[in-house]
Amino acid sequence: QVQFVESGGAWVQPGGSLTLSCTASNATLSRYNLAWWRQPPGTRRDRVAVMYITGGPDYDHSVNGRFTISRDDDNNKLYLRMNTLRPEDTATYYCNTYAGTQPWGQGTRVTVSS
């Protein structure tokens, strides 16, 4: 099973930017379609960005144009660049496969508020 460790979360003011990182172990990430997921307080976890093995990325409409997902398969890393952050982006962010089939890490907390 893949082990994911997320980092980079922080408190940021609306309009700010953050880059999240995900490091994977026990697997070769190039074999997987990967995704960033987020879970706002009191709600379910949803997928917001996908990076496929082949082909381009895909984004939920709520983050399209503001977030950029990227992967570094040589170093088993996944990234999420988040620009123009909004209060509704406040959530714990997780990386996993597209289907969320691997064990979940602890996530990294992003808080957007003034």
PDB file of N, CA and C in Angstrom:
ATOM      1  N   GLN A   1       0.840  -1.197   0.000  1.00  0.00           N
ATOM      2  CA  GLN A   1       0.000   0.000   0.000  1.00  0.00           C
ATOM      3  C   GLN A   1       0.877   1.249   0.000  1.00  0.00           C
ATOM      4  N   VAL A   2       0.353   2.285  -0.655  1.00  0.00           N
ATOM      5  CA  VAL A   2       1.068   3.549  -0.704  1.00  0.00           C
ATOM      6  C   VAL A   2       0.860   4.304   0.608  1.00  0.00           C
ATOM      7  N   GLN A   3       1.905   4.926   1.089  1.00  0.00           N
ATOM      8  CA  GLN A   3       1.801   5.807   2.246  1.00  0.00           C
ATOM      9  C   GLN A   3       1.999   7.238   1.771  1.00  0.00           C
ATOM     10  N   PHE A   4       1.045   8.099   2.120  1.00  0.00           N
ATOM     11  CA  PHE A   4       1.091   9.494   1.706  1.00  0.00           C
ATOM     12  C   PHE A   4       1.338  10.389   2.920  1.00  0.00           C
ATOM     13  N   VAL A   5       2.187  11.391   2.735  1.00  0.00           N
ATOM     14  CA  VAL A   5       2.421  12.402   3.761  1.00  0.00           C
ATOM     15  C   VAL A   5       2.277  13.770   3.108  1.00  0.00           C
ATOM     16  N   GLU A   6       1.280  14.512   3.579  1.00  0.00           N
ATOM     17  CA  GLU A   6       1.001  15.835   3.022  1.00  0.00           C
ATOM     18  C   GLU A   6       1.639  16.918   3.890  1.00  0.00           C
ATOM     19  N   SER A   7       2.010  18.030   3.263  1.00  0.00           N
ATOM     20  CA  SER A   7       2.584  19.157   3.996  1.00  0.00           C
ATOM     21  C   SER A   7       2.334  20.446   3.239  1.00  0.00           C
ATOM     22  N   GLY A   8       2.582  21.557   3.918  1.00  0.00           N
ATOM     23  CA  GLY A   8       2.485  22.856   3.274  1.00  0.00           C
ATOM     24  C   GLY A   8       1.274  23.677   3.659  1.00  0.00           C
ATOM     25  N   GLY A   9       0.352  23.086   4.405  1.00  0.00           N
ATOM     26  CA  GLY A   9      -0.827  23.836   4.809  1.00  0.00           C
ATOM     27  C   GLY A   9      -0.490  24.945   5.779  1.00  0.00           C
ATOM     28  N   ALA A  10      -1.321  25.977   5.779  1.00  0.00           N
ATOM     29  CA  ALA A  10      -1.077  27.131   6.639  1.00  0.00           C
ATOM     30  C   ALA A  10      -2.317  28.007   6.675  1.00  0.00           C
ATOM     31  N   TRP A  11      -2.243  29.015   7.507  1.00  0.00           N
ATOM     32  CA  TRP A  11      -3.257  30.072   7.492  1.00  0.00           C
ATOM     33  C   TRP A  11      -2.818  31.100   6.465  1.00  0.00           C
ATOM     34  N   VAL A  12      -3.780  31.570   5.654  1.00  0.00           N
ATOM     35  CA  VAL A  12      -3.474  32.564   4.635  1.00  0.00           C
ATOM     36  C   VAL A  12      -4.674  33.476   4.466  1.00  0.00           C
ATOM     37  N   GLN A  13      -4.430  34.702   4.127  1.00  0.00           N
ATOM     38  CA  GLN A  13      -5.523  35.643   3.892  1.00  0.00           C
ATOM     39  C   GLN A  13      -6.164  35.406   2.533  1.00  0.00           C
ATOM     40  N   PRO A  14      -7.419  35.786   2.373  1.00  0.00           N
ATOM     41  CA  PRO A  14      -8.065  35.660   1.053  1.00  0.00           C
ATOM     42  C   PRO A  14      -7.236  36.344  -0.021  1.00  0.00           C
ATOM     43  N   GLY A  15      -7.141  35.693  -1.159  1.00  0.00           N
ATOM     44  CA  GLY A  15      -6.324  36.206  -2.254  1.00  0.00           C
ATOM     45  C   GLY A  15      -4.903  35.709  -2.237  1.00  0.00           C
ATOM     46  N   GLY A  16      -4.509  35.049  -1.163  1.00  0.00           N
ATOM     47  CA  GLY A  16      -3.153  34.554  -1.041  1.00  0.00           C
ATOM     48  C   GLY A  16      -2.923  33.253  -1.784  1.00  0.00           C
ATOM     49  N   SER A  17      -1.699  32.747  -1.659  1.00  0.00           N
ATOM     50  CA  SER A  17      -1.293  31.529  -2.358  1.00  0.00           C
ATOM     51  C   SER A  17      -0.573  30.573  -1.420  1.00  0.00           C
ATOM     52  N   LEU A  18      -0.658  29.302  -1.754  1.00  0.00           N
ATOM     53  CA  LEU A  18       0.059  28.256  -1.029  1.00  0.00           C
ATOM     54  C   LEU A  18       0.417  27.154  -2.010  1.00  0.00           C
ATOM     55  N   THR A  19       1.460  26.424  -1.694  1.00  0.00           N
ATOM     56  CA  THR A  19       1.792  25.217  -2.439  1.00  0.00           C
ATOM     57  C   THR A  19       1.828  24.048  -1.467  1.00  0.00           C
ATOM     58  N   LEU A  20       1.016  23.059  -1.733  1.00  0.00           N
ATOM     59  CA  LEU A  20       0.997  21.840  -0.931  1.00  0.00           C
ATOM     60  C   LEU A  20       1.887  20.787  -1.585  1.00  0.00           C
ATOM     61  N   SER A  21       2.480  19.974  -0.741  1.00  0.00           N
ATOM     62  CA  SER A  21       3.325  18.888  -1.225  1.00  0.00           C
ATOM     63  C   SER A  21       2.842  17.566  -0.659  1.00  0.00           C
ATOM     64  N   CYS A  22       3.071  16.529  -1.411  1.00  0.00           N
ATOM     65  CA  CYS A  22       2.717  15.182  -0.983  1.00  0.00           C
ATOM     66  C   CYS A  22       3.880  14.262  -1.334  1.00  0.00           C
ATOM     67  N   THR A  23       4.328  13.542  -0.348  1.00  0.00           N
ATOM     68  CA  THR A  23       5.394  12.567  -0.565  1.00  0.00           C
ATOM     69  C   THR A  23       4.825  11.170  -0.366  1.00  0.00           C
ATOM     70  N   ALA A  24       5.118  10.306  -1.316  1.00  0.00           N
ATOM     71  CA  ALA A  24       4.604   8.942  -1.254  1.00  0.00           C
ATOM     72  C   ALA A  24       5.746   7.961  -1.035  1.00  0.00           C
ATOM     73  N   SER A  25       5.425   6.881  -0.371  1.00  0.00           N
ATOM     74  CA  SER A  25       6.407   5.825  -0.168  1.00  0.00           C
ATOM     75  C   SER A  25       5.731   4.476  -0.369  1.00  0.00           C
ATOM     76  N   ASN A  26       6.544   3.457  -0.485  1.00  0.00           N
ATOM     77  CA  ASN A  26       6.089   2.082  -0.686  1.00  0.00           C
ATOM     78  C   ASN A  26       5.460   1.839  -2.042  1.00  0.00           C
ATOM     79  N   ALA A  27       5.683   2.740  -2.989  1.00  0.00           N
ATOM     80  CA  ALA A  27       5.095   2.535  -4.310  1.00  0.00           C
ATOM     81  C   ALA A  27       5.779   3.441  -5.316  1.00  0.00           C
ATOM     82  N   THR A  28       5.557   3.139  -6.574  1.00  0.00           N
ATOM     83  CA  THR A  28       6.028   3.985  -7.663  1.00  0.00           C
ATOM     84  C   THR A  28       4.847   4.794  -8.165  1.00  0.00           C
ATOM     85  N   LEU A  29       4.857   6.096  -7.924  1.00  0.00           N
ATOM     86  CA  LEU A  29       3.697   6.926  -8.230  1.00  0.00           C
ATOM     87  C   LEU A  29       3.344   6.953  -9.701  1.00  0.00           C
ATOM     88  N   SER A  30       4.314   6.699 -10.555  1.00  0.00           N
ATOM     89  CA  SER A  30       4.045   6.759 -11.993  1.00  0.00           C
ATOM     90  C   SER A  30       3.020   5.731 -12.430  1.00  0.00           C
ATOM     91  N   ARG A  31       2.685   4.785 -11.583  1.00  0.00           N
ATOM     92  CA  ARG A  31       1.695   3.758 -11.905  1.00  0.00           C
ATOM     93  C   ARG A  31       0.261   4.217 -11.636  1.00  0.00           C
ATOM     94  N   TYR A  32       0.099   5.377 -11.002  1.00  0.00           N
ATOM     95  CA  TYR A  32      -1.220   5.778 -10.517  1.00  0.00           C
ATOM     96  C   TYR A  32      -1.694   7.092 -11.114  1.00  0.00           C
ATOM     97  N   ASN A  33      -3.003   7.173 -11.344  1.00  0.00           N
ATOM     98  CA  ASN A  33      -3.645   8.465 -11.511  1.00  0.00           C
ATOM     99  C   ASN A  33      -3.806   9.039 -10.101  1.00  0.00           C
ATOM    100  N   LEU A  34      -3.286  10.238  -9.890  1.00  0.00           N
ATOM    101  CA  LEU A  34      -3.227  10.814  -8.553  1.00  0.00           C
ATOM    102  C   LEU A  34      -4.156  12.015  -8.417  1.00  0.00           C
ATOM    103  N   ALA A  35      -4.522  12.295  -7.191  1.00  0.00           N
ATOM    104  CA  ALA A  35      -5.467  13.397  -6.969  1.00  0.00           C
ATOM    105  C   ALA A  35      -5.219  14.074  -5.637  1.00  0.00           C
ATOM    106  N   TRP A  36      -5.623  15.324  -5.592  1.00  0.00           N
ATOM    107  CA  TRP A  36      -5.746  16.044  -4.338  1.00  0.00           C
ATOM    108  C   TRP A  36      -7.222  16.049  -3.971  1.00  0.00           C
ATOM    109  N   TRP A  37      -7.476  15.813  -2.705  1.00  0.00           N
ATOM    110  CA  TRP A  37      -8.806  15.817  -2.141  1.00  0.00           C
ATOM    111  C   TRP A  37      -8.836  16.855  -1.009  1.00  0.00           C
ATOM    112  N   ARG A  38     -10.028  17.303  -0.660  1.00  0.00           N
ATOM    113  CA  ARG A  38     -10.126  18.183   0.499  1.00  0.00           C
ATOM    114  C   ARG A  38     -11.420  17.907   1.262  1.00  0.00           C
ATOM    115  N   GLN A  39     -11.336  18.182   2.550  1.00  0.00           N
ATOM    116  CA  GLN A  39     -12.477  17.964   3.424  1.00  0.00           C
ATOM    117  C   GLN A  39     -12.670  19.189   4.297  1.00  0.00           C
ATOM    118  N   PRO A  40     -13.625  20.040   3.949  1.00  0.00           N
ATOM    119  CA  PRO A  40     -13.938  21.198   4.810  1.00  0.00           C
ATOM    120  C   PRO A  40     -14.494  20.713   6.147  1.00  0.00           C
ATOM    121  N   PRO A  41     -14.422  21.537   7.157  1.00  0.00           N
ATOM    122  CA  PRO A  41     -14.947  21.137   8.471  1.00  0.00           C
ATOM    123  C   PRO A  41     -16.413  20.713   8.391  1.00  0.00           C
ATOM    124  N   GLY A  42     -16.708  19.546   8.915  1.00  0.00           N
ATOM    125  CA  GLY A  42     -18.078  19.076   9.000  1.00  0.00           C
ATOM    126  C   GLY A  42     -18.681  18.567   7.708  1.00  0.00           C
ATOM    127  N   THR A  43     -17.877  18.393   6.685  1.00  0.00           N
ATOM    128  CA  THR A  43     -18.411  17.900   5.415  1.00  0.00           C
ATOM    129  C   THR A  43     -17.585  16.718   4.923  1.00  0.00           C
ATOM    130  N   ARG A  44     -17.993  16.187   3.802  1.00  0.00           N
ATOM    131  CA  ARG A  44     -17.315  15.010   3.279  1.00  0.00           C
ATOM    132  C   ARG A  44     -16.046  15.409   2.521  1.00  0.00           C
ATOM    133  N   ARG A  45     -15.227  14.427   2.240  1.00  0.00           N
ATOM    134  CA  ARG A  45     -14.001  14.630   1.478  1.00  0.00           C
ATOM    135  C   ARG A  45     -14.316  14.505  -0.012  1.00  0.00           C
ATOM    136  N   ASP A  46     -13.871  15.475  -0.799  1.00  0.00           N
ATOM    137  CA  ASP A  46     -14.131  15.492  -2.230  1.00  0.00           C
ATOM    138  C   ASP A  46     -12.822  15.699  -2.987  1.00  0.00           C
ATOM    139  N   ARG A  47     -12.806  15.199  -4.182  1.00  0.00           N
ATOM    140  CA  ARG A  47     -11.643  15.340  -5.054  1.00  0.00           C
ATOM    141  C   ARG A  47     -11.686  16.698  -5.736  1.00  0.00           C
ATOM    142  N   VAL A  48     -10.560  17.409  -5.765  1.00  0.00           N
ATOM    143  CA  VAL A  48     -10.545  18.736  -6.387  1.00  0.00           C
ATOM    144  C   VAL A  48      -9.604  18.830  -7.577  1.00  0.00           C
ATOM    145  N   ALA A  49      -8.611  17.958  -7.677  1.00  0.00           N
ATOM    146  CA  ALA A  49      -7.668  18.027  -8.790  1.00  0.00           C
ATOM    147  C   ALA A  49      -7.114  16.637  -9.057  1.00  0.00           C
ATOM    148  N   VAL A  50      -6.961  16.321 -10.333  1.00  0.00           N
ATOM    149  CA  VAL A  50      -6.482  15.009 -10.752  1.00  0.00           C
ATOM    150  C   VAL A  50      -5.326  15.186 -11.725  1.00  0.00           C
ATOM    151  N   MET A  51      -4.310  14.349 -11.548  1.00  0.00           N
ATOM    152  CA  MET A  51      -3.221  14.299 -12.516  1.00  0.00           C
ATOM    153  C   MET A  51      -3.139  12.865 -13.023  1.00  0.00           C
ATOM    154  N   TYR A  52      -3.442  12.675 -14.275  1.00  0.00           N
ATOM    155  CA  TYR A  52      -3.465  11.348 -14.859  1.00  0.00           C
ATOM    156  C   TYR A  52      -2.057  10.897 -15.245  1.00  0.00           C
ATOM    157  N   ILE A  53      -1.903   9.596 -15.388  1.00  0.00           N
ATOM    158  CA  ILE A  53      -0.624   9.051 -15.834  1.00  0.00           C
ATOM    159  C   ILE A  53      -0.306   9.605 -17.216  1.00  0.00           C
ATOM    160  N   THR A  54      -1.294   9.596 -18.074  1.00  0.00           N
ATOM    161  CA  THR A  54      -1.163  10.194 -19.396  1.00  0.00           C
ATOM    162  C   THR A  54      -2.293  11.188 -19.581  1.00  0.00           C
ATOM    163  N   GLY A  55      -2.056  12.179 -20.379  1.00  0.00           N
ATOM    164  CA  GLY A  55      -3.081  13.190 -20.565  1.00  0.00           C
ATOM    165  C   GLY A  55      -2.935  14.319 -19.566  1.00  0.00           C
ATOM    166  N   GLY A  56      -3.786  15.292 -19.690  1.00  0.00           N
ATOM    167  CA  GLY A  56      -3.682  16.485 -18.878  1.00  0.00           C
ATOM    168  C   GLY A  56      -4.363  16.362 -17.540  1.00  0.00           C
ATOM    169  N   PRO A  57      -4.230  17.390 -16.705  1.00  0.00           N
ATOM    170  CA  PRO A  57      -4.908  17.415 -15.420  1.00  0.00           C
ATOM    171  C   PRO A  57      -6.391  17.725 -15.581  1.00  0.00           C
ATOM    172  N   ASP A  58      -7.108  17.542 -14.487  1.00  0.00           N
ATOM    173  CA  ASP A  58      -8.526  17.854 -14.469  1.00  0.00           C
ATOM    174  C   ASP A  58      -8.841  18.455 -13.114  1.00  0.00           C
ATOM    175  N   TYR A  59      -9.778  19.422 -13.103  1.00  0.00           N
ATOM    176  CA  TYR A  59     -10.062  20.151 -11.875  1.00  0.00           C
ATOM    177  C   TYR A  59     -11.560  20.245 -11.634  1.00  0.00           C
ATOM    178  N   ASP A  60     -11.911  20.269 -10.378  1.00  0.00           N
ATOM    179  CA  ASP A  60     -13.287  20.595 -10.020  1.00  0.00           C
ATOM    180  C   ASP A  60     -13.548  22.044 -10.414  1.00  0.00           C
ATOM    181  N   HIS A  61     -14.791  22.332 -10.752  1.00  0.00           N
ATOM    182  CA  HIS A  61     -15.116  23.680 -11.202  1.00  0.00           C
ATOM    183  C   HIS A  61     -14.810  24.736 -10.145  1.00  0.00           C
ATOM    184  N   SER A  62     -14.829  24.337  -8.882  1.00  0.00           N
ATOM    185  CA  SER A  62     -14.631  25.301  -7.796  1.00  0.00           C
ATOM    186  C   SER A  62     -13.189  25.798  -7.706  1.00  0.00           C
ATOM    187  N   VAL A  63     -12.249  25.072  -8.304  1.00  0.00           N
ATOM    188  CA  VAL A  63     -10.841  25.464  -8.212  1.00  0.00           C
ATOM    189  C   VAL A  63     -10.221  25.681  -9.583  1.00  0.00           C
ATOM    190  N   ASN A  64     -10.957  25.381 -10.637  1.00  0.00           N
ATOM    191  CA  ASN A  64     -10.417  25.499 -11.988  1.00  0.00           C
ATOM    192  C   ASN A  64      -9.969  26.934 -12.257  1.00  0.00           C
ATOM    193  N   GLY A  65      -8.742  27.054 -12.753  1.00  0.00           N
ATOM    194  CA  GLY A  65      -8.194  28.375 -13.037  1.00  0.00           C
ATOM    195  C   GLY A  65      -7.425  28.988 -11.877  1.00  0.00           C
ATOM    196  N   ARG A  66      -7.559  28.389 -10.686  1.00  0.00           N
ATOM    197  CA  ARG A  66      -6.845  28.907  -9.509  1.00  0.00           C
ATOM    198  C   ARG A  66      -5.830  27.904  -8.971  1.00  0.00           C
ATOM    199  N   PHE A  67      -6.109  26.632  -9.098  1.00  0.00           N
ATOM    200  CA  PHE A  67      -5.233  25.583  -8.590  1.00  0.00           C
ATOM    201  C   PHE A  67      -4.518  24.899  -9.743  1.00  0.00           C
ATOM    202  N   THR A  68      -3.289  24.445  -9.484  1.00  0.00           N
ATOM    203  CA  THR A  68      -2.511  23.703 -10.469  1.00  0.00           C
ATOM    204  C   THR A  68      -1.905  22.482  -9.799  1.00  0.00           C
ATOM    205  N   ILE A  69      -2.205  21.326 -10.346  1.00  0.00           N
ATOM    206  CA  ILE A  69      -1.643  20.079  -9.838  1.00  0.00           C
ATOM    207  C   ILE A  69      -0.456  19.687 -10.703  1.00  0.00           C
ATOM    208  N   SER A  70       0.560  19.146 -10.055  1.00  0.00           N
ATOM    209  CA  SER A  70       1.728  18.672 -10.795  1.00  0.00           C
ATOM    210  C   SER A  70       2.314  17.466 -10.061  1.00  0.00           C
ATOM    211  N   ARG A  71       3.096  16.702 -10.795  1.00  0.00           N
ATOM    212  CA  ARG A  71       3.680  15.505 -10.209  1.00  0.00           C
ATOM    213  C   ARG A  71       5.149  15.392 -10.576  1.00  0.00           C
ATOM    214  N   ASP A  72       5.921  14.796  -9.701  1.00  0.00           N
ATOM    215  CA  ASP A  72       7.334  14.510  -9.922  1.00  0.00           C
ATOM    216  C   ASP A  72       7.516  13.028  -9.638  1.00  0.00           C
ATOM    217  N   ASP A  73       7.353  12.237 -10.658  1.00  0.00           N
ATOM    218  CA  ASP A  73       7.384  10.793 -10.454  1.00  0.00           C
ATOM    219  C   ASP A  73       8.770  10.299 -10.065  1.00  0.00           C
ATOM    220  N   ASP A  74       9.796  10.992 -10.511  1.00  0.00           N
ATOM    221  CA  ASP A  74      11.156  10.561 -10.159  1.00  0.00           C
ATOM    222  C   ASP A  74      11.402  10.612  -8.656  1.00  0.00           C
ATOM    223  N   ASN A  75      10.728  11.565  -7.999  1.00  0.00           N
ATOM    224  CA  ASN A  75      10.909  11.737  -6.564  1.00  0.00           C
ATOM    225  C   ASN A  75       9.666  11.357  -5.763  1.00  0.00           C
ATOM    226  N   ASN A  76       8.700  10.729  -6.456  1.00  0.00           N
ATOM    227  CA  ASN A  76       7.472  10.272  -5.784  1.00  0.00           C
ATOM    228  C   ASN A  76       6.755  11.398  -5.055  1.00  0.00           C
ATOM    229  N   LYS A  77       6.582  12.522  -5.759  1.00  0.00           N
ATOM    230  CA  LYS A  77       5.922  13.669  -5.143  1.00  0.00           C
ATOM    231  C   LYS A  77       4.771  14.179  -5.996  1.00  0.00           C
ATOM    232  N   LEU A  78       3.816  14.765  -5.314  1.00  0.00           N
ATOM    233  CA  LEU A  78       2.662  15.400  -5.941  1.00  0.00           C
ATOM    234  C   LEU A  78       2.530  16.778  -5.311  1.00  0.00           C
ATOM    235  N   TYR A  79       2.166  17.762  -6.124  1.00  0.00           N
ATOM    236  CA  TYR A  79       2.062  19.139  -5.652  1.00  0.00           C
ATOM    237  C   TYR A  79       0.703  19.726  -6.015  1.00  0.00           C
ATOM    238  N   LEU A  80       0.321  20.736  -5.236  1.00  0.00           N
ATOM    239  CA  LEU A  80      -0.871  21.513  -5.559  1.00  0.00           C
ATOM    240  C   LEU A  80      -0.563  22.978  -5.299  1.00  0.00           C
ATOM    241  N   ARG A  81      -0.478  23.735  -6.370  1.00  0.00           N
ATOM    242  CA  ARG A  81      -0.284  25.169  -6.250  1.00  0.00           C
ATOM    243  C   ARG A  81      -1.667  25.811  -6.199  1.00  0.00           C
ATOM    244  N   MET A  82      -1.915  26.600  -5.162  1.00  0.00           N
ATOM    245  CA  MET A  82      -3.215  27.218  -4.959  1.00  0.00           C
ATOM    246  C   MET A  82      -3.069  28.716  -4.952  1.00  0.00           C
ATOM    247  N   ASN A  83      -3.714  29.365  -5.906  1.00  0.00           N
ATOM    248  CA  ASN A  83      -3.695  30.824  -6.015  1.00  0.00           C
ATOM    249  C   ASN A  83      -5.075  31.396  -5.755  1.00  0.00           C
ATOM    250  N   THR A  84      -5.102  32.681  -5.469  1.00  0.00           N
ATOM    251  CA  THR A  84      -6.357  33.395  -5.261  1.00  0.00           C
ATOM    252  C   THR A  84      -7.264  32.619  -4.305  1.00  0.00           C
ATOM    253  N   LEU A  85      -6.719  32.289  -3.185  1.00  0.00           N
ATOM    254  CA  LEU A  85      -7.460  31.474  -2.222  1.00  0.00           C
ATOM    255  C   LEU A  85      -8.658  32.226  -1.661  1.00  0.00           C
ATOM    256  N   ARG A  86      -9.707  31.464  -1.390  1.00  0.00           N
ATOM    257  CA  ARG A  86     -10.973  31.989  -0.886  1.00  0.00           C
ATOM    258  C   ARG A  86     -11.293  31.331   0.462  1.00  0.00           C
ATOM    259  N   PRO A  87     -12.106  31.963   1.264  1.00  0.00           N
ATOM    260  CA  PRO A  87     -12.485  31.327   2.536  1.00  0.00           C
ATOM    261  C   PRO A  87     -13.086  29.936   2.351  1.00  0.00           C
ATOM    262  N   GLU A  88     -13.793  29.728   1.261  1.00  0.00           N
ATOM    263  CA  GLU A  88     -14.401  28.407   1.031  1.00  0.00           C
ATOM    264  C   GLU A  88     -13.379  27.336   0.663  1.00  0.00           C
ATOM    265  N   ASP A  89     -12.131  27.716   0.471  1.00  0.00           N
ATOM    266  CA  ASP A  89     -11.065  26.731   0.263  1.00  0.00           C
ATOM    267  C   ASP A  89     -10.555  26.166   1.579  1.00  0.00           C
ATOM    268  N   THR A  90     -11.004  26.716   2.679  1.00  0.00           N
ATOM    269  CA  THR A  90     -10.592  26.207   3.991  1.00  0.00           C
ATOM    270  C   THR A  90     -10.985  24.741   4.130  1.00  0.00           C
ATOM    271  N   ALA A  91      -9.981  23.912   4.405  1.00  0.00           N
ATOM    272  CA  ALA A  91     -10.211  22.470   4.485  1.00  0.00           C
ATOM    273  C   ALA A  91      -8.912  21.780   4.876  1.00  0.00           C
ATOM    274  N   THR A  92      -9.026  20.496   5.183  1.00  0.00           N
ATOM    275  CA  THR A  92      -7.853  19.642   5.270  1.00  0.00           C
ATOM    276  C   THR A  92      -7.669  18.989   3.910  1.00  0.00           C
ATOM    277  N   TYR A  93      -6.459  19.083   3.384  1.00  0.00           N
ATOM    278  CA  TYR A  93      -6.160  18.599   2.039  1.00  0.00           C
ATOM    279  C   TYR A  93      -5.369  17.295   2.127  1.00  0.00           C
ATOM    280  N   TYR A  94      -5.750  16.365   1.270  1.00  0.00           N
ATOM    281  CA  TYR A  94      -5.143  15.040   1.227  1.00  0.00           C
ATOM    282  C   TYR A  94      -4.732  14.707  -0.208  1.00  0.00           C
ATOM    283  N   CYS A  95      -3.703  13.903  -0.348  1.00  0.00           N
ATOM    284  CA  CYS A  95      -3.390  13.310  -1.645  1.00  0.00           C
ATOM    285  C   CYS A  95      -3.712  11.823  -1.569  1.00  0.00           C
ATOM    286  N   ASN A  96      -4.069  11.285  -2.707  1.00  0.00           N
ATOM    287  CA  ASN A  96      -4.380   9.860  -2.814  1.00  0.00           C
ATOM    288  C   ASN A  96      -4.502   9.538  -4.296  1.00  0.00           C
ATOM    289  N   THR A  97      -4.883   8.348  -4.593  1.00  0.00           N
ATOM    290  CA  THR A  97      -5.141   8.001  -5.979  1.00  0.00           C
ATOM    291  C   THR A  97      -6.445   8.657  -6.439  1.00  0.00           C
ATOM    292  N   TYR A  98      -6.709   8.559  -7.714  1.00  0.00           N
ATOM    293  CA  TYR A  98      -7.939   9.128  -8.267  1.00  0.00           C
ATOM    294  C   TYR A  98      -9.175   8.579  -7.545  1.00  0.00           C
ATOM    295  N   ALA A  99      -9.164   7.300  -7.264  1.00  0.00           N
ATOM    296  CA  ALA A  99     -10.326   6.677  -6.625  1.00  0.00           C
ATOM    297  C   ALA A  99     -10.232   6.671  -5.104  1.00  0.00           C
ATOM    298  N   GLY A 100      -9.154   7.177  -4.556  1.00  0.00           N
ATOM    299  CA  GLY A 100      -9.036   7.184  -3.104  1.00  0.00           C
ATOM    300  C   GLY A 100      -8.909   5.797  -2.521  1.00  0.00           C
ATOM    301  N   THR A 101      -8.167   4.934  -3.184  1.00  0.00           N
ATOM    302  CA  THR A 101      -8.119   3.539  -2.793  1.00  0.00           C
ATOM    303  C   THR A 101      -7.006   3.193  -1.819  1.00  0.00           C
ATOM    304  N   GLN A 102      -6.087   4.122  -1.595  1.00  0.00           N
ATOM    305  CA  GLN A 102      -4.971   3.847  -0.690  1.00  0.00           C
ATOM    306  C   GLN A 102      -5.279   4.424   0.693  1.00  0.00           C
ATOM    307  N   PRO A 103      -4.574   3.994   1.710  1.00  0.00           N
ATOM    308  CA  PRO A 103      -4.799   4.553   3.057  1.00  0.00           C
ATOM    309  C   PRO A 103      -4.611   6.060   3.051  1.00  0.00           C
ATOM    310  N   TRP A 104      -5.450   6.744   3.817  1.00  0.00           N
ATOM    311  CA  TRP A 104      -5.374   8.194   3.874  1.00  0.00           C
ATOM    312  C   TRP A 104      -4.299   8.631   4.868  1.00  0.00           C
ATOM    313  N   GLY A 105      -3.557   9.670   4.450  1.00  0.00           N
ATOM    314  CA  GLY A 105      -2.617  10.276   5.367  1.00  0.00           C
ATOM    315  C   GLY A 105      -3.332  11.195   6.333  1.00  0.00           C
ATOM    316  N   GLN A 106      -2.563  11.952   7.093  1.00  0.00           N
ATOM    317  CA  GLN A 106      -3.151  12.859   8.077  1.00  0.00           C
ATOM    318  C   GLN A 106      -3.635  14.151   7.445  1.00  0.00           C
ATOM    319  N   GLY A 107      -3.219  14.417   6.233  1.00  0.00           N
ATOM    320  CA  GLY A 107      -3.654  15.638   5.573  1.00  0.00           C
ATOM    321  C   GLY A 107      -2.882  16.850   6.057  1.00  0.00           C
ATOM    322  N   THR A 108      -3.135  17.968   5.397  1.00  0.00           N
ATOM    323  CA  THR A 108      -2.524  19.226   5.785  1.00  0.00           C
ATOM    324  C   THR A 108      -3.609  20.298   5.778  1.00  0.00           C
ATOM    325  N   ARG A 109      -3.651  21.077   6.834  1.00  0.00           N
ATOM    326  CA  ARG A 109      -4.736  22.014   7.062  1.00  0.00           C
ATOM    327  C   ARG A 109      -4.468  23.346   6.377  1.00  0.00           C
ATOM    328  N   VAL A 110      -5.467  23.806   5.619  1.00  0.00           N
ATOM    329  CA  VAL A 110      -5.424  25.121   4.979  1.00  0.00           C
ATOM    330  C   VAL A 110      -6.573  25.955   5.534  1.00  0.00           C
ATOM    331  N   THR A 111      -6.235  27.103   6.055  1.00  0.00           N
ATOM    332  CA  THR A 111      -7.245  28.026   6.576  1.00  0.00           C
ATOM    333  C   THR A 111      -7.119  29.346   5.846  1.00  0.00           C
ATOM    334  N   VAL A 112      -8.212  29.774   5.229  1.00  0.00           N
ATOM    335  CA  VAL A 112      -8.241  31.030   4.493  1.00  0.00           C
ATOM    336  C   VAL A 112      -9.208  31.978   5.195  1.00  0.00           C
ATOM    337  N   SER A 113      -8.656  32.986   5.810  1.00  0.00           N
ATOM    338  CA  SER A 113      -9.508  33.958   6.511  1.00  0.00           C
ATOM    339  C   SER A 113      -8.730  35.239   6.718  1.00  0.00           C
ATOM    340  N   SER A 114      -9.474  36.293   6.966  1.00  0.00           N
ATOM    341  CA  SER A 114      -8.843  37.581   7.231  1.00  0.00           C
ATOM    342  C   SER A 114      -8.800  37.851   8.732  1.00  0.00           C
TER     343      SER A 114
END
